[in-house]
Coordinates of C-alpha atoms in Angstrom, one line a residue:
M23 CA 23.3 17.9 -21.7
A24 CA 23.3 16.2 -25.1
T25 CA 20.1 16.5 -27.1
P26 CA 18.9 13.3 -28.8
R27 CA 18.8 13.8 -32.5
N28 CA 16.8 10.8 -33.9
V29 CA 13.6 10.2 -32.0
S30 CA 10.1 8.8 -32.1
V31 CA 7.2 11.0 -31.0
E32 CA 4.8 9.2 -28.7
V33 CA 1.8 9.9 -26.5
S34 CA 1.1 9.0 -22.9
G35 CA -1.4 6.4 -21.9
P36 CA -1.7 2.7 -21.2
L37 CA -0.8 1.8 -24.8
I38 CA 2.5 2.9 -26.3
Q39 CA 1.5 4.8 -29.4
A40 CA 3.7 6.7 -31.9
L41 CA 3.1 9.3 -34.6
T42 CA 3.5 7.9 -38.1
C43 CA 4.0 10.2 -41.1
F44 CA 2.4 9.6 -44.5
N45 CA 1.8 11.3 -47.8
G46 CA -1.6 11.9 -49.3
S47 CA -2.8 15.0 -51.0
E48 CA -0.5 16.7 -48.4
P49 CA 1.7 15.4 -45.6
G50 CA -0.2 13.8 -42.7
V51 CA 0.3 12.2 -39.4
R52 CA -1.6 9.5 -37.6
L53 CA -1.3 7.6 -34.3
D54 CA -0.3 3.9 -34.4
R55 CA 0.1 1.5 -31.5
L56 CA 3.5 0.0 -31.1
N57 CA 4.1 -3.7 -30.3
D58 CA 6.9 -5.3 -28.4
R59 CA 8.6 -6.5 -31.6
S60 CA 8.8 -2.9 -32.9
L61 CA 10.3 -1.8 -29.6
E62 CA 13.0 -4.4 -29.4
N63 CA 15.2 -2.6 -31.9
P64 CA 13.7 0.8 -32.8
D65 CA 16.6 1.7 -35.1
N66 CA 15.8 -1.1 -37.4
S67 CA 12.1 -1.6 -37.1
F68 CA 10.6 1.9 -36.8
G69 CA 11.7 2.9 -40.3
V70 CA 11.7 6.5 -41.5
T71 CA 7.9 7.0 -41.2
R72 CA 8.2 7.1 -37.4
T73 CA 11.5 8.8 -37.2
F74 CA 11.9 12.5 -36.5
N75 CA 14.9 14.8 -36.2
I76 CA 15.1 17.3 -33.4
V77 CA 16.1 20.6 -35.1
P78 CA 17.1 23.3 -32.7
I79 CA 15.7 26.8 -33.5
P80 CA 18.4 29.5 -33.1
N81 CA 17.3 32.3 -30.8
G82 CA 14.0 30.4 -30.5
G83 CA 13.7 31.1 -26.8
Q84 CA 13.6 28.6 -23.9
G85 CA 15.2 25.9 -26.0
H86 CA 12.6 25.7 -28.7
F87 CA 13.0 23.1 -31.4
A88 CA 11.2 21.7 -34.4
L89 CA 10.4 18.0 -35.2
Q90 CA 11.1 17.2 -38.8
S91 CA 10.0 13.9 -40.4
K92 CA 12.8 11.9 -42.0
F93 CA 10.1 10.4 -44.3
N94 CA 9.0 13.5 -46.1
H95 CA 10.9 16.3 -44.4
A96 CA 7.7 18.0 -43.3
Y97 CA 7.4 19.5 -39.8
L98 CA 5.1 18.4 -37.0
G99 CA 2.8 21.1 -35.7
F100 CA -0.8 21.8 -34.7
N101 CA -3.8 23.5 -36.1
V102 CA -4.2 26.8 -34.2
R103 CA -8.0 26.5 -34.2
D104 CA -8.5 23.0 -32.7
R105 CA -4.9 22.1 -31.6
R106 CA -4.9 18.9 -33.6
L107 CA -1.5 17.6 -34.6
M108 CA -0.6 17.8 -38.3
M109 CA 2.3 17.8 -40.7
R110 CA 3.2 20.6 -43.1
H111 CA 6.1 21.8 -45.3
V112 CA 7.0 25.2 -43.9
Q113 CA 10.0 27.4 -44.1
F114 CA 12.6 27.3 -41.4
P115 CA 12.5 28.6 -38.8
P116 CA 8.9 27.5 -38.5
P117 CA 6.1 29.5 -37.1
E118 CA 5.0 29.3 -33.4
S119 CA 2.5 26.4 -34.0
F120 CA 5.4 24.2 -35.3
R121 CA 7.7 24.7 -32.3
F122 CA 8.1 22.5 -29.3
A123 CA 10.1 22.6 -26.1
Y124 CA 11.1 20.2 -23.3
S125 CA 8.5 20.4 -20.5
L126 CA 9.6 22.9 -17.8
K127 CA 7.1 21.6 -15.2
I128 CA 8.2 18.0 -15.6
P129 CA 12.0 18.2 -16.0
H130 CA 13.8 16.0 -18.6
C131 CA 17.0 15.3 -16.7
Y132 CA 16.9 11.6 -17.5
D133 CA 17.0 12.0 -21.3
E134 CA 20.7 11.2 -21.4
D135 CA 19.8 7.7 -20.1
G136 CA 17.7 7.0 -23.1
A137 CA 14.5 7.3 -21.2
P138 CA 11.4 8.9 -22.8
V139 CA 11.3 12.7 -22.3
H140 CA 8.3 15.0 -21.9
I141 CA 7.9 17.7 -24.5
M142 CA 5.2 20.3 -25.0
A143 CA 4.0 22.8 -27.6
A144 CA 6.1 26.0 -27.4
D145 CA 3.1 27.9 -26.1
A146 CA 2.7 25.3 -23.3
K147 CA -0.9 24.6 -24.2
P148 CA -2.3 21.1 -24.8
V149 CA -2.2 19.5 -28.2
N150 CA -4.9 17.0 -29.5
D151 CA -5.2 13.8 -31.4
P152 CA -4.8 14.3 -35.2
N153 CA -8.3 12.8 -35.7
S154 CA -10.0 14.1 -32.6
A155 CA -9.9 17.6 -31.3
S156 CA -11.5 16.4 -28.0
T157 CA -8.6 14.1 -27.0
E158 CA -5.6 15.8 -25.4
F159 CA -2.1 14.4 -25.5
Q160 CA 1.0 14.5 -23.4
L161 CA 3.9 14.1 -25.8
F162 CA 7.2 12.3 -25.4
V163 CA 10.2 11.8 -27.5
R164 CA 12.2 8.6 -27.3
P165 CA 15.8 8.6 -28.5
F166 CA 16.7 5.8 -30.9
Q167 CA 20.4 5.8 -30.1
G168 CA 21.5 3.1 -27.7
L169 CA 22.2 5.3 -24.7
T170 CA 23.6 3.7 -21.6
P171 CA 22.2 4.8 -18.2
A172 CA 24.6 6.8 -16.1
S173 CA 24.4 4.2 -13.4
T174 CA 22.8 0.9 -12.4
V175 CA 19.7 0.6 -10.2
D176 CA 21.9 -0.2 -7.2
E177 CA 24.4 2.6 -7.9
S178 CA 21.7 5.2 -8.3
W179 CA 20.1 4.2 -5.0
K180 CA 23.5 4.4 -3.2
Q181 CA 24.2 7.8 -4.7
Q182 CA 20.9 9.1 -3.5
L183 CA 21.3 7.6 -0.1
A184 CA 24.7 9.2 0.3
L185 CA 23.3 12.6 -0.8
I186 CA 20.4 12.4 1.6
S187 CA 22.6 11.4 4.5
V188 CA 24.4 14.7 4.0
L189 CA 21.6 17.0 2.9
G190 CA 18.6 15.6 4.8
E191 CA 17.3 16.6 8.1
K192 CA 17.1 14.3 11.1
K193 CA 14.2 15.0 13.4
S194 CA 14.1 13.4 16.8
S195 CA 10.3 13.9 16.8
D196 CA 10.1 11.3 14.1
E197 CA 10.9 8.6 16.6
D198 CA 8.1 6.1 16.6
E199 CA 5.8 6.4 19.6
Y200 CA 4.5 2.9 19.1
S201 CA 6.3 -0.4 19.7
E202 CA 5.2 -2.0 16.4
V203 CA 7.5 0.0 14.1
R204 CA 6.4 -1.8 10.9
G205 CA 2.8 -1.1 11.8
F206 CA 2.8 2.6 12.1
G207 CA 5.0 4.2 9.5
G208 CA 8.6 4.7 10.4
G209 CA 10.9 4.1 13.3
G210 CA 13.8 6.1 14.7
S211 CA 16.3 3.3 15.3
T212 CA 17.7 0.4 13.4
D213 CA 15.2 -2.5 13.1
I214 CA 16.5 -5.3 10.9
D215 CA 15.0 -8.4 12.5
N216 CA 13.5 -10.4 9.7
S217 CA 12.6 -13.5 11.7
E218 CA 8.8 -12.9 11.6
Q219 CA 8.8 -12.2 7.9
L220 CA 10.8 -15.4 7.2
A221 CA 8.3 -17.3 9.3
M222 CA 5.4 -15.8 7.4
V223 CA 7.0 -16.8 4.0
A224 CA 7.5 -20.3 5.4
E225 CA 3.9 -20.5 6.4
M226 CA 2.8 -19.5 2.9
Q227 CA 5.2 -22.1 1.4
K228 CA 3.8 -24.9 3.6
T229 CA 0.2 -24.2 2.5
G230 CA 1.0 -23.7 -1.2
D231 CA -0.2 -20.1 -1.0
L232 CA 3.1 -18.7 -2.0
R233 CA 3.1 -20.6 -5.3
T234 CA -0.4 -19.3 -6.0
A235 CA 0.5 -15.8 -5.2
I236 CA 3.6 -15.8 -7.4
N237 CA 1.8 -17.4 -10.3
T238 CA -0.9 -14.7 -10.1
L239 CA 1.7 -11.9 -10.0
A240 CA 3.4 -13.3 -13.0
E241 CA 0.3 -14.0 -15.1
E242 CA 1.1 -12.4 -18.5
K243 CA -1.2 -9.5 -19.5
Y244 CA -0.9 -6.7 -22.0
D245 CA -2.0 -3.1 -21.6
D246 CA -5.2 -3.7 -23.7
A247 CA -6.3 -6.8 -21.8
T248 CA -10.1 -7.2 -21.3
N249 CA -11.6 -6.1 -18.0
Q250 CA -12.6 -9.3 -16.3
G251 CA -13.4 -10.3 -12.8
V252 CA -10.7 -11.7 -10.6
S253 CA -10.5 -14.6 -8.2
P254 CA -10.9 -13.3 -4.6
D255 CA -9.0 -16.4 -3.3
A256 CA -5.9 -15.6 -5.4
T257 CA -6.2 -11.9 -4.7
V258 CA -6.1 -12.5 -1.0
K259 CA -3.1 -14.7 -1.3
V260 CA -1.3 -12.0 -3.3
A261 CA -2.3 -9.5 -0.6
Q262 CA -0.7 -11.8 2.0
L263 CA 2.6 -11.9 0.1
L264 CA 2.6 -8.1 -0.5
C265 CA 1.8 -7.6 3.2
I266 CA 5.1 -9.3 4.0
M267 CA 6.9 -7.2 1.4
D268 CA 5.4 -4.0 2.9
Q269 CA 6.7 -5.1 6.4
C270 CA 10.1 -5.7 4.9
V271 CA 10.6 -2.2 3.5
Y272 CA 10.1 -0.7 7.0
M273 CA 13.5 -2.1 7.9
R274 CA 16.1 0.6 7.9
D275 CA 19.7 0.5 8.9
I276 CA 19.8 3.8 10.7
E277 CA 23.2 3.1 12.2
N278 CA 24.7 2.6 8.8
E279 CA 23.1 5.8 7.5
E280 CA 24.5 7.7 10.5
R281 CA 28.0 6.3 9.7
I282 CA 27.7 7.4 6.1
H283 CA 26.6 10.9 7.3
S284 CA 29.6 11.1 9.5
E285 CA 32.1 9.9 6.9
L286 CA 30.8 12.4 4.3
Q287 CA 30.9 15.5 6.5
P288 CA 34.3 16.6 5.1
H289 CA 32.6 16.7 1.7
A290 CA 29.3 18.2 2.8
A291 CA 30.1 21.8 1.8
E292 CA 31.1 20.7 -1.7
I293 CA 27.9 18.6 -2.1
K294 CA 25.7 21.5 -1.0
E295 CA 27.4 23.8 -3.5
A296 CA 27.1 21.3 -6.2
V297 CA 23.3 21.2 -5.6
R298 CA 23.0 24.9 -5.4
H299 CA 24.9 25.7 -8.6
S300 CA 24.3 22.5 -10.6
R301 CA 28.0 21.7 -10.9
P302 CA 29.6 18.2 -11.0
I303 CA 31.1 16.8 -7.8
S304 CA 34.8 16.1 -7.7
K305 CA 36.3 12.7 -8.1
A306 CA 37.5 12.8 -4.4
T307 CA 33.9 13.4 -3.2
L308 CA 32.5 10.7 -5.6
D309 CA 35.2 8.2 -4.3
A310 CA 34.2 9.1 -0.7
M311 CA 30.5 8.5 -1.5
M312 CA 31.3 5.1 -2.9
K313 CA 33.7 4.2 -0.1
A314 CA 31.2 5.0 2.6
Q315 CA 28.8 2.4 1.0
V316 CA 31.3 -0.4 0.9
K317 CA 30.3 -1.8 4.3
G318 CA 26.8 -2.4 2.9
D319 CA 23.3 -1.7 4.1
R320 CA 22.2 -4.4 6.6
A321 CA 18.5 -3.7 6.1
T322 CA 18.9 -4.4 2.3
Q323 CA 20.7 -7.6 3.2
K324 CA 18.0 -8.7 5.6
I325 CA 15.2 -7.9 3.1
Q326 CA 17.1 -9.9 0.4
E327 CA 17.1 -12.9 2.8
V328 CA 13.3 -12.7 2.9
A329 CA 13.1 -12.2 -0.9
S330 CA 15.3 -15.2 -1.4
R331 CA 13.0 -17.3 0.7
M332 CA 10.2 -16.2 -1.7
G333 CA 12.4 -17.2 -4.6
L334 CA 12.9 -13.6 -5.6
D335 CA 15.4 -10.8 -5.5
Y336 CA 15.2 -7.3 -3.9
L337 CA 16.7 -3.9 -4.7
P338 CA 16.0 -0.5 -3.1
I339 CA 14.8 1.9 -5.8
C340 CA 14.2 5.5 -4.7
N341 CA 13.9 7.8 -1.8
F342 CA 11.0 10.3 -1.7
S343 CA 10.6 13.6 0.2
S344 CA 8.6 13.8 3.3
D345 CA 5.8 16.3 2.8
G346 CA 8.1 18.0 0.4
S347 CA 11.1 18.1 2.8
L348 CA 14.4 16.3 2.6
L349 CA 14.3 13.9 5.5
R350 CA 16.7 11.1 6.5
N351 CA 14.9 7.9 7.2
G352 CA 12.0 9.2 5.0
P353 CA 9.7 7.4 2.6
Y354 CA 11.2 5.2 -0.1
C355 CA 10.3 2.3 -2.3
G356 CA 12.0 -1.0 -3.1
A357 CA 11.4 -3.7 -5.7
F358 CA 10.9 -7.4 -5.3
Y359 CA 11.4 -9.1 -8.6
G360 CA 11.9 -12.4 -10.3
H361 CA 10.1 -15.1 -12.3
S362 CA 7.4 -17.7 -11.8
E363 CA 8.1 -21.4 -12.3
A364 CA 7.1 -20.8 -15.9
K365 CA 9.8 -18.1 -16.2
K366 CA 7.3 -15.3 -16.5
P367 CA 8.8 -12.1 -15.0
F368 CA 7.2 -9.7 -12.6
I369 CA 8.1 -6.8 -10.2
V370 CA 6.4 -5.6 -7.1
V371 CA 7.2 -2.1 -6.0
A372 CA 6.7 -1.7 -2.2
F373 CA 6.5 1.8 -0.6
K374 CA 7.5 2.7 2.9
G375 CA 5.8 5.8 4.3
T376 CA 6.9 8.1 7.1
G377 CA 5.2 10.4 9.6
R378 CA 3.7 10.4 13.1
L379 CA 0.4 8.7 13.6
K380 CA -0.5 11.0 16.4
E381 CA -0.7 13.9 13.9
W382 CA -2.9 11.8 11.7
I383 CA -5.4 11.3 14.5
T384 CA -5.6 15.0 15.6
D385 CA -5.3 16.9 12.3
I386 CA -8.0 15.8 9.9
K387 CA -8.3 19.0 7.8
F388 CA -5.6 18.3 5.2
N389 CA -5.3 20.8 2.4
M390 CA -4.9 20.0 -1.3
K391 CA -3.0 21.4 -4.2
D392 CA -3.6 21.2 -8.0
A393 CA -2.0 18.1 -9.5
V394 CA -2.1 19.6 -13.1
G395 CA 1.2 20.8 -14.5
S396 CA 3.9 19.4 -12.2
S397 CA 2.5 15.8 -12.6
P398 CA 0.7 13.7 -15.2
L399 CA -2.3 13.6 -12.9
K400 CA -5.5 15.7 -12.7
G401 CA -7.6 17.1 -9.9
M402 CA -6.6 18.2 -6.4
C403 CA -4.2 16.1 -4.3
H404 CA -3.2 16.1 -0.6
I405 CA -0.4 18.6 -0.5
G406 CA 2.0 16.4 1.5
F407 CA 1.4 13.2 -0.5
F408 CA 1.8 15.2 -3.7
D409 CA 5.0 17.1 -2.8
G410 CA 6.5 13.8 -1.6
V411 CA 6.3 12.4 -5.2
F412 CA 6.1 15.4 -7.5
K413 CA 8.4 18.0 -6.0
D414 CA 12.1 18.5 -7.0
F415 CA 14.4 16.4 -4.9
P416 CA 18.1 15.3 -4.9
C417 CA 18.2 12.1 -6.9
D418 CA 21.2 10.3 -8.4
L419 CA 24.2 11.5 -10.5
S420 CA 24.1 12.2 -14.2
S421 CA 26.8 11.0 -16.6
D422 CA 28.9 14.2 -15.9
K423 CA 28.5 13.5 -12.1
S424 CA 26.2 16.5 -11.5
I425 CA 23.5 15.9 -8.9
R426 CA 20.2 15.5 -10.6
L427 CA 17.4 17.5 -9.0
A428 CA 14.3 15.8 -10.3
L429 CA 10.9 14.6 -9.3
P430 CA 11.2 11.5 -7.1
F431 CA 8.6 10.0 -9.5
Q432 CA 11.0 10.5 -12.4
M433 CA 13.8 8.7 -10.6
M434 CA 11.5 5.8 -9.6
R435 CA 10.3 5.5 -13.2
N436 CA 13.8 5.6 -14.6
Q437 CA 14.9 3.0 -12.0
L438 CA 12.1 0.7 -13.1
W439 CA 13.0 1.3 -16.8
K440 CA 16.5 0.0 -15.9
L441 CA 15.2 -2.9 -13.8
E442 CA 12.9 -4.0 -16.7
R443 CA 16.0 -4.8 -18.7
K444 CA 17.6 -6.6 -15.7
V445 CA 14.6 -8.8 -15.2
L446 CA 14.1 -9.6 -18.9
A447 CA 17.8 -10.5 -19.3
K448 CA 16.9 -14.0 -18.0
T449 CA 14.1 -14.5 -20.5
F450 CA 15.3 -12.7 -23.6
P451 CA 14.6 -13.3 -26.5
F452 CA 11.3 -14.9 -25.6
G453 CA 9.4 -11.5 -25.7
L454 CA 7.7 -11.9 -22.3
R455 CA 6.1 -8.9 -20.6
V456 CA 7.2 -7.9 -17.1
Q457 CA 4.1 -7.5 -14.9
A458 CA 4.7 -4.6 -12.4
W459 CA 2.5 -4.4 -9.3
V460 CA 2.4 -1.6 -6.7
T461 CA 1.8 -1.8 -3.0
G462 CA 2.2 0.2 0.2
H463 CA 1.0 0.5 3.8
S464 CA -0.3 3.6 5.6
L465 CA 1.4 6.7 4.2
G466 CA 3.3 4.4 1.9
G467 CA -0.1 3.5 0.5
A468 CA -0.7 7.2 -0.4
Y469 CA 2.7 7.4 -2.1
A470 CA 1.9 4.1 -3.9
T471 CA -1.4 5.5 -5.1
N472 CA 0.2 8.6 -6.5
C473 CA 2.9 6.7 -8.3
W474 CA 0.6 4.0 -9.6
A475 CA -1.8 6.6 -11.0
G476 CA 1.2 8.6 -12.3
M477 CA 2.6 5.5 -14.1
L478 CA -0.7 4.8 -15.8
A479 CA -0.9 8.4 -17.0
D480 CA 2.8 8.5 -18.0
M481 CA 3.3 4.9 -19.2
H482 CA 6.3 4.5 -21.4
F483 CA 7.8 1.2 -20.4
M484 CA 8.9 -0.8 -23.4
H485 CA 8.2 -4.3 -22.2
T486 CA 6.3 -3.8 -18.9
T487 CA 2.6 -3.9 -18.1
I488 CA 1.6 -1.9 -15.1
R489 CA -0.7 -4.2 -13.0
D490 CA -2.8 -3.7 -9.9
L491 CA -2.5 -1.4 -6.9
I492 CA -2.8 -3.2 -3.5
T493 CA -2.7 -1.0 -0.4
F494 CA -3.1 -1.6 3.3
G495 CA -4.6 1.1 5.6
S496 CA -4.0 3.8 3.0
P497 CA -5.5 7.3 3.6
R498 CA -7.5 9.1 1.0
V499 CA -5.2 10.9 -1.5
G500 CA -7.2 13.4 -3.6
D501 CA -10.5 14.8 -4.5
K502 CA -13.3 13.4 -6.8
T503 CA -11.6 14.6 -10.0
Y504 CA -8.3 13.0 -8.9
A505 CA -9.9 9.7 -8.1
T506 CA -12.1 9.7 -11.2
Y507 CA -9.1 10.4 -13.5
A508 CA -7.1 7.6 -11.9
G509 CA -10.0 5.3 -12.5
S510 CA -10.4 6.4 -16.1
L511 CA -6.8 5.3 -16.8
K512 CA -6.7 1.9 -15.2
G513 CA -8.4 -0.2 -18.0
F514 CA -8.4 -3.8 -16.8
R515 CA -6.4 -3.1 -13.7
K516 CA -7.8 -3.1 -10.2
S517 CA -6.9 -1.0 -7.2
W518 CA -7.7 -2.9 -4.0
R519 CA -7.4 -1.1 -0.7
F520 CA -7.5 -3.5 2.2
V521 CA -8.9 -2.0 5.4
N522 CA -8.5 -4.0 8.6
G523 CA -11.3 -3.6 11.2
N524 CA -11.8 -0.1 12.3
D525 CA -8.4 1.3 11.0
L526 CA -8.6 5.0 11.5
V527 CA -6.0 6.0 8.9
A528 CA -8.1 4.4 6.1
R529 CA -10.9 6.8 7.0
A530 CA -8.8 10.0 6.8
P531 CA -8.5 12.6 5.6
C532 CA -12.2 13.6 5.2
V533 CA -12.4 17.2 4.1
T534 CA -10.1 20.2 3.7
F535 CA -10.4 23.4 5.7
W536 CA -12.6 24.6 2.8
L537 CA -14.8 21.5 3.2
K538 CA -13.6 19.9 -0.1
S539 CA -14.1 16.2 0.2
Y540 CA -11.5 13.5 -0.3
Y541 CA -12.2 10.3 -2.1
H542 CA -10.6 6.8 -2.2
I543 CA -10.1 5.3 -5.6
D544 CA -11.8 2.0 -6.4
S545 CA -13.0 -0.7 -4.1
M546 CA -12.3 -1.5 -0.5
V547 CA -11.7 -5.1 0.8
N548 CA -12.9 -5.2 4.4
I549 CA -10.9 -7.7 6.5
S550 CA -10.9 -8.9 10.1
P551 CA -9.9 -12.2 11.9
V552 CA -13.5 -13.2 11.3
R553 CA -14.2 -12.5 7.7
I554 CA -13.0 -11.0 4.4
A555 CA -15.5 -9.2 2.3
L556 CA -15.6 -6.9 -0.7
G557 CA -16.8 -3.4 0.1
N558 CA -18.0 -0.5 -1.9
S559 CA -16.3 2.1 -4.1
E560 CA -16.6 5.7 -2.8
L561 CA -16.8 6.9 -6.4
R562 CA -19.8 4.7 -7.0
T563 CA -21.4 5.9 -3.8
N564 CA -20.3 9.5 -4.0
Q565 CA -23.8 10.8 -3.6
A566 CA -24.2 9.1 -0.2
M567 CA -20.7 10.3 0.7
E568 CA -21.5 13.9 -0.1
V569 CA -24.6 13.8 2.1
A570 CA -22.6 12.2 4.9
T571 CA -19.8 14.8 4.6
E572 CA -22.4 17.7 4.7
D573 CA -24.1 16.2 7.8
A574 CA -20.7 15.7 9.5
T575 CA -19.7 19.2 8.7
E576 CA -22.9 20.7 10.0
D577 CA -23.3 18.6 13.1
A578 CA -19.8 17.7 14.4
T579 CA -17.3 19.8 16.2
E580 CA -13.6 19.6 15.2
E581 CA -13.0 17.1 18.0
G582 CA -16.0 15.0 17.1
M583 CA -15.3 14.8 13.4
T584 CA -12.5 12.2 13.9
D585 CA -15.0 9.8 15.4
E586 CA -17.8 10.5 13.0
S587 CA -15.9 10.7 9.7
D588 CA -16.3 7.2 8.5
L589 CA -17.5 7.7 4.9
E590 CA -16.7 4.2 3.8
V591 CA -20.4 3.3 3.4
I592 CA -19.7 -0.2 4.7
N593 CA -21.5 -2.7 6.9
Q594 CA -19.4 -3.3 9.9
D595 CA -19.6 -6.5 11.9
E596 CA -19.5 -6.9 15.6
Y597 CA -15.7 -7.3 15.6
H598 CA -15.3 -3.8 14.1
I599 CA -17.6 -2.1 16.6
Q600 CA -16.5 -3.9 19.7
G601 CA -12.8 -4.0 18.8
D602 CA -10.4 -1.1 18.7
I603 CA -12.7 1.9 18.8
F604 CA -10.0 4.4 17.8
G605 CA -8.6 2.2 15.0
I606 CA -5.0 2.5 16.3
A607 CA -4.1 -1.2 16.8
D608 CA -6.1 -2.2 13.7
H609 CA -3.6 -0.1 11.6
S610 CA -0.6 -2.4 12.4
L611 CA 0.6 -4.6 9.5
K612 CA 0.8 -7.5 11.9
K613 CA -2.9 -7.1 12.4
Y614 CA -3.4 -7.0 8.6
W615 CA -1.4 -10.2 8.2
A616 CA -3.4 -11.9 10.9
S617 CA -6.7 -10.9 9.4
L618 CA -5.6 -12.0 5.9
R619 CA -4.5 -15.4 7.1
N620 CA -7.4 -16.1 9.5
G621 CA -10.4 -14.3 8.1
T622 CA -12.9 -16.4 6.1
L623 CA -13.7 -15.2 2.6
E624 CA -17.3 -14.3 2.6
N625 CA -18.0 -14.9 -1.1
H626 CA -15.9 -16.9 -3.6
N627 CA -17.6 -15.4 -6.6
P628 CA -15.2 -13.3 -8.8
W629 CA -14.6 -9.7 -7.8
P630 CA -15.4 -7.1 -10.5

């Protein structure tokens, strides 16, 4: 894999910031924000003060390298005492505190596409802001050379789909036990009827709500926008449109995937060996993978029909693992993208989950794992939701046709990095920002939450502003530290979790086996066919939640905890109490749509 030579060194966070070298009494380095203009052509606009050379260190161990400024030829390093970044003239090879390496925990397999690449100090410990020893950084290098991605968004998706059809498991137990496939998280047979979704879009067109929703999605904002209240009327209309999108991504052409699986069986042994030994696949196998996809995926075609009615386009983006396992017909995300009437661009990333709802109802003691290290997040996260996004997984093919084993999160981010350019192609050179929203239903809401928080912590899109998270019936994802950290990253952004009636999934999981509590991030919007009202944030009411959790733990049996585990701290109306007592039917996306369309907004004042 070729190593980029000329790079900028940047830090993670909602603002793209790069290290700039300067000369004073001795070489120094500071952190400067980058604007869109400087990112349009880094080779010309960055200049030597922000340009570093990657200098390999012979026999340095684990691929260590130095970062030498082109401005003053000093080396980037850190103060051993407080870990603050600094520049110094040192002899080569430099001492340990002036050595860096590609991150081992977050692989850099997409560096050849020109995407930003995680790096770390050679001792794998955090480094800090040059001016503040209390501010930790995650570092990236961005190559200046105009590298071309190994494949397009569509090609990468098809490559991964073919690989999963060969390598993935098919479990008959994943057949949906409920008739409303798009309501409960994954079906076992082809369902590509889009008539209901087309009718929903037509209804929004007739009332003018579609136009309002798209204009809201495309409203141009930058990462440092002020934190202001939002219109609940517009937010509900956006939620209606995203609810349709979430229904669409449940469509899956299982028959087509079975056909691909069958046609690629003669090449299965080679593909498995290529994964095992990280070797390129042969031209014959690559041709077979592409030939198997010629017929086309009917589900994608049907989703595109709905997107076209919205005035948008659609592309599948990335498959994810299912609880860390490679599963055919597993979770994935697709992107609806386009422009408003004013030619302002936006993307909506919609996540489909997978799993069996019956297991959700009976197994409430979900265990967690530490998110630090193998993800840009902090705190403890539900092990299944975390592994689905941040565990190595067969992705697409690299430029030498090797199968990339990467975090699904990395492939998704790289796909969006490519889609950004595709969306902007119609507006260039006007310098508009792409507004990227994230949504998901049920387990897809959990994946959406992890990816949204991950993108805020790992934000290196050149011309894209990550916007709000809107989920429907999402379970809790992590502990208090996880939820608090995600909240600390969001800035002006909102994360709205819509909860329909007595939806049981939105109230789980509650605690781990070791009685560690789960928390939702940000505010709930409580909906029903009667009313739509803003609820509370579990983080703001954490003291009440902790008391409720302790009481439930002491007083309830394992069987009773499911009925008594509602820690939402909400005021339920008669519809919730007298309706679906177990919250099963309330979880359906059809019910969410009906409540969003028929419920009366309780208060029209701006939501915080």
